[in-house]
């Protein structure tokens, strides 16, 4: 009997997973790939617009809705405010990334369960490039899910990614003009300059993130406050024009230093012409967002 295989490819709204989907479609046209986007309900409007554009190129994209899939009978919508309460008003952080488990991985697993019940093995295509350090992508030992890395197999590196998007008639997502990656509006992997930009571009979403820092004010047992930027750094500190000015000036200095280095290296042909927020990891000297996860950003 032939093995039943379901090919799935997750889109984060980032450039690598988008390029991967286009690359797999043109390289393996015989594969019937199911594309999915796990919409946490806290995505940037720019990300949603880009997913719509991708759908025109790829065909149907399943929207796995974290809110409805996490819904537990009789408890109503389980959005971030509910999840936060369940986690004792402890905001997710790099050390305790419960948000990814609840808002990305659980909906993904629940979606796959229906295929697995039907006897399918799952091949999950992951956009880790050939020039990235060894990373494993989504892994599970309990389910028949195999991760596949076409970029690594084909030696696709960062400078190939934009070419793939361009030859398919796609520009980079709009958020790259002011933020380095997709993911939730309130993601703690943001750098201070990105929070300042969020406040400028989407003041309502900045306010929403600020409100989550307050947790449950009616709960008198909560003695400690948690903040997206780390302890002692509430988002409201960014509303001070003097603080904003300092952050912007520091950022501009880093960009100027980086551009100088880039110009020097460009003579040697080492760099591609990326725009500033597309190069933020390099500017801040961090590999792939300082460990930001494959599930949310690729
Ligand atoms: S994008 Fe950030 S906040 Fe959202 S689930 Fe991923 S790690 Fe958590």
mmCIF file of N, CA and C in Angstrom, residues 35 46 75 89 100 120 130 165 174 202 230-232 251 288:
data_model
loop_
_atom_site.group_PDB
_atom_site.id
_atom_site.type_symbol
_atom_site.label_atom_id
_atom_site.label_comp_id
_atom_site.label_asym_id
_atom_site.label_seq_id
_atom_site.Cartn_x
_atom_site.Cartn_y
_atom_site.Cartn_z
ATOM 1 N N UNK A 35 -0.785 25.065 2.217
ATOM 2 C CA UNK A 35 -0.154 26.213 2.862
ATOM 3 C C UNK A 35 -0.997 26.646 4.061
ATOM 4 N N UNK A 46 -0.096 44.878 7.988
ATOM 5 C CA UNK A 46 0.805 44.688 6.840
ATOM 6 C C UNK A 46 1.052 43.195 6.582
ATOM 7 N N UNK A 75 -16.044 28.101 27.451
ATOM 8 C CA UNK A 75 -15.243 29.177 28.046
ATOM 9 C C UNK A 75 -15.175 30.422 27.181
ATOM 10 N N UNK A 89 -0.750 36.357 34.715
ATOM 11 C CA UNK A 89 -0.376 37.692 34.237
ATOM 12 C C UNK A 89 1.118 37.832 33.973
ATOM 13 N N UNK A 100 4.199 31.107 21.993
ATOM 14 C CA UNK A 100 4.415 30.328 20.763
ATOM 15 C C UNK A 100 3.724 28.976 20.873
ATOM 16 N N UNK A 120 -2.446 9.932 7.447
ATOM 17 C CA UNK A 120 -1.365 10.620 6.727
ATOM 18 C C UNK A 120 -0.109 10.733 7.573
ATOM 19 N N UNK A 130 20.510 27.791 3.726
ATOM 20 C CA UNK A 130 21.786 27.068 3.754
ATOM 21 C C UNK A 130 22.869 27.855 4.494
ATOM 22 N N UNK A 165 11.408 36.229 -4.504
ATOM 23 C CA UNK A 165 10.176 37.026 -4.362
ATOM 24 C C UNK A 165 9.976 37.890 -5.615
ATOM 25 N N UNK A 174 5.327 45.265 3.542
ATOM 26 C CA UNK A 174 5.433 46.691 3.899
ATOM 27 C C UNK A 174 6.071 46.930 5.275
ATOM 28 N N UNK A 202 1.200 52.424 14.340
ATOM 29 C CA UNK A 202 -0.070 51.835 14.790
ATOM 30 C C UNK A 202 -0.287 52.162 16.271
ATOM 31 N N UNK A 230 11.220 44.093 29.348
ATOM 32 C CA UNK A 230 12.031 43.607 30.469
ATOM 33 C C UNK A 230 11.686 44.356 31.749
ATOM 34 N N UNK A 231 12.161 43.830 32.854
ATOM 35 C CA UNK A 231 11.789 44.382 34.152
ATOM 36 C C UNK A 231 12.184 45.846 34.279
ATOM 37 N N UNK A 232 11.270 46.611 34.885
ATOM 38 C CA UNK A 232 11.539 48.027 35.132
ATOM 39 C C UNK A 232 11.455 48.898 33.887
ATOM 40 N N UNK A 251 19.995 54.450 17.327
ATOM 41 C CA UNK A 251 19.725 53.620 16.157
ATOM 42 C C UNK A 251 20.433 54.202 14.926
ATOM 43 N N UNK A 288 19.792 36.217 13.420
ATOM 44 C CA UNK A 288 18.369 35.849 13.335
ATOM 45 C C UNK A 288 17.576 36.285 14.568
#
